[in-house]
Tab-separated table of C-alpha atoms in Angstrom:
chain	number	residue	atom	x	y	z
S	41	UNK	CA	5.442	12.833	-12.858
S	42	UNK	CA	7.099	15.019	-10.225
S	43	UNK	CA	10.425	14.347	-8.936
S	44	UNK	CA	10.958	13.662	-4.827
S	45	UNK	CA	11.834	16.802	-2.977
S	46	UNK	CA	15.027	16.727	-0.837
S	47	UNK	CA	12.635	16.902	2.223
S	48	UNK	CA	10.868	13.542	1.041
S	49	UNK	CA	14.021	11.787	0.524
S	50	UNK	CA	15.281	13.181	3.535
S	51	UNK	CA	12.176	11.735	5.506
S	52	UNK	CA	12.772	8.427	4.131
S	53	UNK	CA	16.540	7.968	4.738
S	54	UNK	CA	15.773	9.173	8.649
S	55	UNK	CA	13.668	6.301	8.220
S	56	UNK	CA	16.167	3.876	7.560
S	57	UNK	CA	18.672	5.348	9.723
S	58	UNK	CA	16.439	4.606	12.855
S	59	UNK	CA	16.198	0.759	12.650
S	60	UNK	CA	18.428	-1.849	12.083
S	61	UNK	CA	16.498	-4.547	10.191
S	62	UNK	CA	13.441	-3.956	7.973
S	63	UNK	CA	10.348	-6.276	6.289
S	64	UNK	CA	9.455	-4.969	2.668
S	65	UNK	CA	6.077	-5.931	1.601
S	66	UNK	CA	3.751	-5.809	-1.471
S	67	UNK	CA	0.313	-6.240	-2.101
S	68	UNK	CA	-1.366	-9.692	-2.817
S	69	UNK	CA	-1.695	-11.368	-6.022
S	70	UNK	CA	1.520	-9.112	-6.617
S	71	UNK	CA	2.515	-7.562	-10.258
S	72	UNK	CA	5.260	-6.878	-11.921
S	73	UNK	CA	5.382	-3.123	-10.571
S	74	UNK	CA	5.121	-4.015	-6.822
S	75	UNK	CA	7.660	-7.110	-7.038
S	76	UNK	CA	10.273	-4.738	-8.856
S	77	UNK	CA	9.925	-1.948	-5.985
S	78	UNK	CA	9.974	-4.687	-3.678
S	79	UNK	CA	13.381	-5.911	-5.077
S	80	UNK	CA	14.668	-2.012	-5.732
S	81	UNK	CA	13.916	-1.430	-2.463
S	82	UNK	CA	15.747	-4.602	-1.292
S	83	UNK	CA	18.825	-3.455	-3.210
S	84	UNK	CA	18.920	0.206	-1.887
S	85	UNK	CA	18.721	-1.138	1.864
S	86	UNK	CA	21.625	-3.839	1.258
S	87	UNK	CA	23.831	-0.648	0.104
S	88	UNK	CA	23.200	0.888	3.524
S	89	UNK	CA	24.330	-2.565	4.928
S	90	UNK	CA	20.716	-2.956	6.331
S	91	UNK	CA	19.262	-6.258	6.593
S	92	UNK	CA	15.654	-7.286	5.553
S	93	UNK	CA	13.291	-9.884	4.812
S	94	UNK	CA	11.004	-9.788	1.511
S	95	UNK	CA	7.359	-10.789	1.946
S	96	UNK	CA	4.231	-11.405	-0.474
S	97	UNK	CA	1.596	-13.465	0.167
S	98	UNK	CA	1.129	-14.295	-3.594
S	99	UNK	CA	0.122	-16.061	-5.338
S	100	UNK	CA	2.332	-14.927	-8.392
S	101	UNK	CA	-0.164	-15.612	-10.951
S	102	UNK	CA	1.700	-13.062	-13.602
S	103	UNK	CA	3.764	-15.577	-16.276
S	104	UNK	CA	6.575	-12.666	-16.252
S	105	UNK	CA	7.326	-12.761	-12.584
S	106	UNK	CA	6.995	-16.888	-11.682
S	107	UNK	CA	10.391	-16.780	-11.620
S	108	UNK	CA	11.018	-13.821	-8.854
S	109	UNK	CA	8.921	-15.944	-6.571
S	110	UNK	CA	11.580	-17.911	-4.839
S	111	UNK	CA	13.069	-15.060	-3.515
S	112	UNK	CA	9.623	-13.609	-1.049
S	113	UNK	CA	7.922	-15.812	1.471
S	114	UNK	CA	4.511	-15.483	3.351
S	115	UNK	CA	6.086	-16.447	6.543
S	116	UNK	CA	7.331	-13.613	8.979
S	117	UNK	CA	10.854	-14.208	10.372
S	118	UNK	CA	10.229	-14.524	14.453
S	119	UNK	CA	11.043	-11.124	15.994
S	120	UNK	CA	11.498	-10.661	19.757
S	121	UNK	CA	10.481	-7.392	21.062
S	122	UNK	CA	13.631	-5.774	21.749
S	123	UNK	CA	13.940	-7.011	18.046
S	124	UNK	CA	10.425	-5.464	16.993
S	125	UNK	CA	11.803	-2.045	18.277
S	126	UNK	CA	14.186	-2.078	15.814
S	127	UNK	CA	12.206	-3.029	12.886
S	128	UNK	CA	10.942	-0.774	9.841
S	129	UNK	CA	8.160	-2.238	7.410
S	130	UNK	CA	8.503	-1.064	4.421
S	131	UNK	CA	4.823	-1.445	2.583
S	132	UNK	CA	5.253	-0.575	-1.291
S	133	UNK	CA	2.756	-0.453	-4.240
S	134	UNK	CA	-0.177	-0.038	-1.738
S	135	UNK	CA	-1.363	1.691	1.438
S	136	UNK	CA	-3.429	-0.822	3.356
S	137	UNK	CA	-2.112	-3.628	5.912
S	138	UNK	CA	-5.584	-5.596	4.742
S	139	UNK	CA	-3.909	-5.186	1.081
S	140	UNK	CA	-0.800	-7.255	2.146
S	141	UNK	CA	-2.968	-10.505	2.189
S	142	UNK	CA	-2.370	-13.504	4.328
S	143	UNK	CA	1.216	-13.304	5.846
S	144	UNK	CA	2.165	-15.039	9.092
S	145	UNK	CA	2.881	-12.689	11.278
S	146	UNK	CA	2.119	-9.772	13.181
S	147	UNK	CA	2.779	-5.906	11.748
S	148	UNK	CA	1.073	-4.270	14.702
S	149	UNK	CA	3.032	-1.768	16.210
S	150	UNK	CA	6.168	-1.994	13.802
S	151	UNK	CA	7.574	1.605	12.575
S	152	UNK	CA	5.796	1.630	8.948
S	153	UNK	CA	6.770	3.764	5.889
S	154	UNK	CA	4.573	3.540	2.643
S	155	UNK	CA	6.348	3.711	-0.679
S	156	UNK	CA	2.847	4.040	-3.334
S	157	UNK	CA	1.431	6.001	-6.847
S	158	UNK	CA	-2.388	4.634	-6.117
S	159	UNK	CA	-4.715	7.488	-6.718
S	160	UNK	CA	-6.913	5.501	-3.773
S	161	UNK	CA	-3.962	5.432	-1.303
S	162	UNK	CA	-4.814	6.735	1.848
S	163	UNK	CA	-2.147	8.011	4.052
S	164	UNK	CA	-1.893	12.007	5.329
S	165	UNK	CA	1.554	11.928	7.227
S	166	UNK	CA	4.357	12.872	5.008
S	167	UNK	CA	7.117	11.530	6.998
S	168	UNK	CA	6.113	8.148	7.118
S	169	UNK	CA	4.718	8.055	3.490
S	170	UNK	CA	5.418	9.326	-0.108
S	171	UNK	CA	2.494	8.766	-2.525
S	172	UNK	CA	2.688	10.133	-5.876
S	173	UNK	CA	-0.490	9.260	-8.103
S	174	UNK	CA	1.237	11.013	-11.037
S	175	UNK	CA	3.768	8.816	-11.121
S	176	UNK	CA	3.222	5.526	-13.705
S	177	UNK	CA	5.017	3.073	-11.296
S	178	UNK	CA	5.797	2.841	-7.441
S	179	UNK	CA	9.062	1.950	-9.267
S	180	UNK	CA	9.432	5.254	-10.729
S	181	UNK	CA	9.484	6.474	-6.536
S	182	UNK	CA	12.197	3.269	-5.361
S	183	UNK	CA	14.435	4.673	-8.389
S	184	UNK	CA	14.451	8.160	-7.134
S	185	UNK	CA	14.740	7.119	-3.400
S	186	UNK	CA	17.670	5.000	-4.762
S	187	UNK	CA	19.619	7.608	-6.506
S	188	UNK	CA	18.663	10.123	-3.627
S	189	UNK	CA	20.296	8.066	-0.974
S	190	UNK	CA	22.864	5.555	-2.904
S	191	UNK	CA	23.651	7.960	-6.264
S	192	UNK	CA	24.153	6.187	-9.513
S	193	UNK	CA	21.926	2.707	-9.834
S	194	UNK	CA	23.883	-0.638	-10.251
S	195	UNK	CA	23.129	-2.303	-13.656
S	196	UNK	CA	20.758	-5.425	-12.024
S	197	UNK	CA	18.867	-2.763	-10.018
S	198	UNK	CA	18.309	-0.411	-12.865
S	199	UNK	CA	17.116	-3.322	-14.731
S	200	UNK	CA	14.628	-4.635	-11.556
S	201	UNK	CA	13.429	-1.259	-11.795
S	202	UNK	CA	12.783	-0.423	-15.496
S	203	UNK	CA	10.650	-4.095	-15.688
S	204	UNK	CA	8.276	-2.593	-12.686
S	205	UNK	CA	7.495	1.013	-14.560
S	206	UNK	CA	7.334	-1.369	-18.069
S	207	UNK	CA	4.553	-3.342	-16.647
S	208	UNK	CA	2.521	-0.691	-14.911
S	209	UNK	CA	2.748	1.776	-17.572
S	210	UNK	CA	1.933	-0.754	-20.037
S	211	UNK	CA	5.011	-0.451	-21.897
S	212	UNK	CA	4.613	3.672	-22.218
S	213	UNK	CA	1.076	3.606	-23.589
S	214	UNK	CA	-0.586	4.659	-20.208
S	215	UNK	CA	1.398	8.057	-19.975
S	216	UNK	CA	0.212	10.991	-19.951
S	217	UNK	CA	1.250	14.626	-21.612
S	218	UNK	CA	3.300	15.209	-18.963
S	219	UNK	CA	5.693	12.104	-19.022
S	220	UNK	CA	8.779	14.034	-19.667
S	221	UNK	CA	9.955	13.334	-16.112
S	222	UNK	CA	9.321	9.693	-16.644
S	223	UNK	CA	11.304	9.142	-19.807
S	224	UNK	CA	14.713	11.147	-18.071
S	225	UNK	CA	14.119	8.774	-15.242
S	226	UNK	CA	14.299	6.113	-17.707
S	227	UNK	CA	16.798	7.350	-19.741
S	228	UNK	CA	18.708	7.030	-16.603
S	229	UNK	CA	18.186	3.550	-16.075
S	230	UNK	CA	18.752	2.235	-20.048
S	231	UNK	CA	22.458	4.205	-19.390
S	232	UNK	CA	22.874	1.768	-16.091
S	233	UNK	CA	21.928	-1.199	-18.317
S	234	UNK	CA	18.412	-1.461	-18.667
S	235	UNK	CA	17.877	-3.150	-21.778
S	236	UNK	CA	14.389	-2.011	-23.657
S	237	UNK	CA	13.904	-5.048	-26.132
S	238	UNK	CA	15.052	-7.705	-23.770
S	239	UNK	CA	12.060	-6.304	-20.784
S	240	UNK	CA	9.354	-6.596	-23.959
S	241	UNK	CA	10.222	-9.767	-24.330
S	242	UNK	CA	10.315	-10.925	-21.202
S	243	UNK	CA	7.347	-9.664	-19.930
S	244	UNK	CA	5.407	-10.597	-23.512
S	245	UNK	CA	6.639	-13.621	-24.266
S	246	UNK	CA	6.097	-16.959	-22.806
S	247	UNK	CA	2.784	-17.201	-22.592
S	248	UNK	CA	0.778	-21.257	-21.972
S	249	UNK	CA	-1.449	-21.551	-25.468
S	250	UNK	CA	-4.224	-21.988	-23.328
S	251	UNK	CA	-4.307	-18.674	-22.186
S	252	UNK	CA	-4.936	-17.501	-25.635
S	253	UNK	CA	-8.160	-20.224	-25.864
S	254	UNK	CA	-9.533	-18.210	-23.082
S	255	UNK	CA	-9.075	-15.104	-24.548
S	256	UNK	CA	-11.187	-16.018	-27.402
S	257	UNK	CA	-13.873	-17.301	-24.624
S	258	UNK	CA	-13.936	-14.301	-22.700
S	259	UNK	CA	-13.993	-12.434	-26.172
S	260	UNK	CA	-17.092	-13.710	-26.845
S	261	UNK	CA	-18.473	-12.935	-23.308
S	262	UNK	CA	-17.770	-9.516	-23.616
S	263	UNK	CA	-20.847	-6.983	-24.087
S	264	UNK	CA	-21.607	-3.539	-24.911
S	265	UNK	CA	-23.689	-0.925	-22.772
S	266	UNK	CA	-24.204	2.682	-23.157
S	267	UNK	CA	-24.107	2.858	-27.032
S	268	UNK	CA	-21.177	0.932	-26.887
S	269	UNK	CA	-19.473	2.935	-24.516
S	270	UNK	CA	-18.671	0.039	-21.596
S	271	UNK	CA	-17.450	-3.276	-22.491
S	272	UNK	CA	-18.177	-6.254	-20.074
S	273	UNK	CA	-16.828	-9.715	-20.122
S	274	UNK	CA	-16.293	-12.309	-17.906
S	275	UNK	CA	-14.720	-15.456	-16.661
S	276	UNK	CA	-16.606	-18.369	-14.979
S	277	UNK	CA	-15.594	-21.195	-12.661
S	278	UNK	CA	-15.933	-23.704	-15.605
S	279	UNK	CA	-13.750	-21.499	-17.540
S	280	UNK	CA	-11.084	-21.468	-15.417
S	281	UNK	CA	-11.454	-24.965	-14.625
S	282	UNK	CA	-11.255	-25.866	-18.510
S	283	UNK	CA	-8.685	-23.419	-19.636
S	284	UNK	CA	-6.646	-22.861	-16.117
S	285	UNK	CA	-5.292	-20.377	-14.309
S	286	UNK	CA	-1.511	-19.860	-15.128
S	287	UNK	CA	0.005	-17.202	-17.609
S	288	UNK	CA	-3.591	-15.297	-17.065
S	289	UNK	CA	-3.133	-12.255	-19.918
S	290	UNK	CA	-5.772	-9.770	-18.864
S	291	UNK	CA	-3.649	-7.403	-20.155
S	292	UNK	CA	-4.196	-8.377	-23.875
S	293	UNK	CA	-7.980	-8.640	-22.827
S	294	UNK	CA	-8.452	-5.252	-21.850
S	295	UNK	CA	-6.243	-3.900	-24.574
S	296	UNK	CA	-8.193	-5.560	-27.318
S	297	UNK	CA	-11.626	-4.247	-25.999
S	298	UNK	CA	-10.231	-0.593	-25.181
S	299	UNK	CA	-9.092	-0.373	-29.167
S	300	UNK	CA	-12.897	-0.956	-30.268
S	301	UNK	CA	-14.572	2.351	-31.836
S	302	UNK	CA	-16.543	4.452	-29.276
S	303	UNK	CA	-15.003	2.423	-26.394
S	304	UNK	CA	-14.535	4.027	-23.066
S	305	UNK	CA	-14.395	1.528	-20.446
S	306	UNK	CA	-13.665	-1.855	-20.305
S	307	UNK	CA	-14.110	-4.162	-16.974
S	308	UNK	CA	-13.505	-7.760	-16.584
S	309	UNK	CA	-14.893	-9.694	-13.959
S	310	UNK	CA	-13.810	-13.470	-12.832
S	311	UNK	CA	-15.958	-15.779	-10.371
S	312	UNK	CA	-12.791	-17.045	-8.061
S	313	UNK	CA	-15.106	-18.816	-5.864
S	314	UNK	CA	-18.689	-19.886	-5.740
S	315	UNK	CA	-19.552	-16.898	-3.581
S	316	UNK	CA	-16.809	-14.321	-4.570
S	317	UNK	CA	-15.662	-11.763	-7.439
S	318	UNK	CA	-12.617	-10.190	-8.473
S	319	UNK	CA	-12.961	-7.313	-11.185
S	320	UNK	CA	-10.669	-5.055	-13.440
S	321	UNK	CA	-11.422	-1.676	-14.590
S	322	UNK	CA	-9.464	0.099	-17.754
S	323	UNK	CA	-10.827	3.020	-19.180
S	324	UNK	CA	-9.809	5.513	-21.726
S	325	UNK	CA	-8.779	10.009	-20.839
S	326	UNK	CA	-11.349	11.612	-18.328
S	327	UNK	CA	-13.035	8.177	-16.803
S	328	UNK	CA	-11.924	8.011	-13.355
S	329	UNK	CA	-12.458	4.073	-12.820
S	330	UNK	CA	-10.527	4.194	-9.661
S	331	UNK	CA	-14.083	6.196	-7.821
S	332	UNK	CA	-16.037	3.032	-9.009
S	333	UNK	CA	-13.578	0.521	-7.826
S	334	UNK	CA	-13.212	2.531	-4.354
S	335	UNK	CA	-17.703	2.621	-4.600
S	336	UNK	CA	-16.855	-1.761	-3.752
S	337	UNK	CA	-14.213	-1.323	-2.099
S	338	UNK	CA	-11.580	-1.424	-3.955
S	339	UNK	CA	-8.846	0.752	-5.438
S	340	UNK	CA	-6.176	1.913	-7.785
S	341	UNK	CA	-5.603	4.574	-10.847
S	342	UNK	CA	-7.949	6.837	-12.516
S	343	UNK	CA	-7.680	4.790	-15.698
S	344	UNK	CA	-6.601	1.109	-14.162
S	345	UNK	CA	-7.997	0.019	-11.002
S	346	UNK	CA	-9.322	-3.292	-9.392
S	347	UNK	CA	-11.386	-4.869	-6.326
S	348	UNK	CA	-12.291	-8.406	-5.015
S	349	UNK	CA	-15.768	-8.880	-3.766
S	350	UNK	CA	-18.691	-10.796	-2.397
S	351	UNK	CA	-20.876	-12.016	-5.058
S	352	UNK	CA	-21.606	-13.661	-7.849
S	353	UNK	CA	-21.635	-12.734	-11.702
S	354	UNK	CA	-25.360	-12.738	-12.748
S	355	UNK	CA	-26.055	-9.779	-9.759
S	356	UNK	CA	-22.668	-8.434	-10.044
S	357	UNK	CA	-22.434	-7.576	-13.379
S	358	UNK	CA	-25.626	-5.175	-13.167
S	359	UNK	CA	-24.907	-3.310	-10.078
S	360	UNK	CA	-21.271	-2.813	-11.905
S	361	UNK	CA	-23.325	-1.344	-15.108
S	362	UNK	CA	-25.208	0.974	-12.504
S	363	UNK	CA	-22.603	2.588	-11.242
S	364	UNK	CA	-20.992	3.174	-14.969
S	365	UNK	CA	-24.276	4.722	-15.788
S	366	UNK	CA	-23.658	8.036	-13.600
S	367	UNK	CA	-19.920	8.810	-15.643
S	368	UNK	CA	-21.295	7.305	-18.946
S	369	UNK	CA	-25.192	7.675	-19.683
């Protein structure tokens, strides 16, 4: 991970100087990574006595955030346009208005700064953007931005903070050789007050039973390809129905197929309606799963990425395996 440069922190807190009131936004179906950098963010604009309004359009599916959901809405405060003038959107953890979701209310036109570590991020104008794809978390960025503009972090934002780069890092195991960066950053944050043991727990623990009857099923969904390269599983309608939808644990999914001998990709794909997909990609050192999500339209890191899609799982699934076979035949 690199560290901002004076001129990137310098871009941002021109940013913030020039407006008066500001809307911070995540992606959909948010995680724990983009609702901590929402809330960092949050806490480093109420030290420069700015005033802003969180939004996510949800729906907070993750067990370990449920309870952060209270403080976003979907709903877009009503803004005249003297008011609109004034207004900065802050867009963090993605790069994409269309990634936002379905909030009420209209970002056309607003002043707009993105805050993301997405390989797939697509922005080219450095003073309205800082995207870092070698950093493990977009919190990783908020912390730096913090300490850049306010100094030394408060314990309750150090704490927001170390929960977002926990999640998206997968607790450390995602890192790469050059993580030094990433553990003085964090070493930072445990001396404001983050507490290691008490963020395992929380995001670990807590989990419905049922969520751990449809691991087993999709378990036994899962397949092998390419000499047992790529694993494939899946999650119907009728599973879903039976087992529900709260306190999903992909995470464990993903983490049991990637340990399996000779394993080099793992993707899980879900049927969320009769005539549309949603898929997750995890794969293991050199393959870049974020060029196959991007190939559907979708997005993310070289070794976690994701997409929603038209479709269904019987003609999915195959044009998935097609586009594995040019990284792993």
């Amino acid at each position: 991970m690199k560290s901002l440069t004076s001129e990137q922190i310098n871009h941002f807190k021109t940013f913030i100087d020039n407006h008066s009131f500001f809307l911070i936004a995540g992606h959909k179906e948010p995680d724990g990574d983009c609702i901590s950098s929402c809330l960092g963010m949050a806490a480093l604009l109420a030290k420069c006595n700015k005033e802003y309004q969180l939004l996510s359009a949800g729906p907070f599916k993750r067990q370990e955030i449920r309870n952060k959901e209270s403080l976003f809405t979907a709903d877009m405060q009503f803004l005249t346009e003297s008011e609109r003038k004034q207004t900065g959107l802050i867009i963090l953890d993605c790069s994409e208005l269309s990634r936002l979701g379905d909030i009420n209310g209209d970002f056309k036109g607003l002043d707009t700064f993105i805050v993301d570590h997405h390989k797939t991020a697509d922005c080219s104008d450095p003073t309205t953007a800082i995207i870092d794809p070698t950093s493990p978390a977009t919190a990783c960025l908020v912390q730096m931005l913090y300490e850049g503009i306010i100094g030394t972090l408060d314990e309750k934002t150090a704490k927001t903070l170390f929960f977002g780069l926990a999640t998206d890092s997968g607790y450390f195991r995602f890192l790469t050789d050059n993580s030094a960066e990433v553990f003085k950053n964090t070493a930072r944050l445990v001396e404001a007050g983050a507490n290691p043991r008490t963020t395992y727990d929380e995001i670990t623990s807590g989990k419905p039973f049922l969520t751990r009857k449809l691991l087993g099923v999709t378990l036994d969904h899962a397949e092998r390809y390419f000499n047992g390269k790529l694993i494939v599983t899946f999650e119907t309608m009728e599973d879903t129905r039976r087992y529900g939808a709260d306190g999903r644990d992909s995470d464990a999914l993903y983490q049991l197929l990637l340990a399996i001998d000779g394993v080099e990709a793992v993707v899980f794909v879900r049927q969320e309606t009769e005539n549309s997909c949603t898929a997750g990609f995890r794969s293991k050192d050199s393959v870049d799963v974020s060029a196959i999500a991007a190939s559907f339209g979708g997005g993310g890191h070289k070794n976690a990425s994701g997409m929603s899609v038209e479709g269904k799982l019987h003609t999915l699934i195959p044009e998935i395996c097609k586009r594995f076979a040019r990284v792993l035949s």
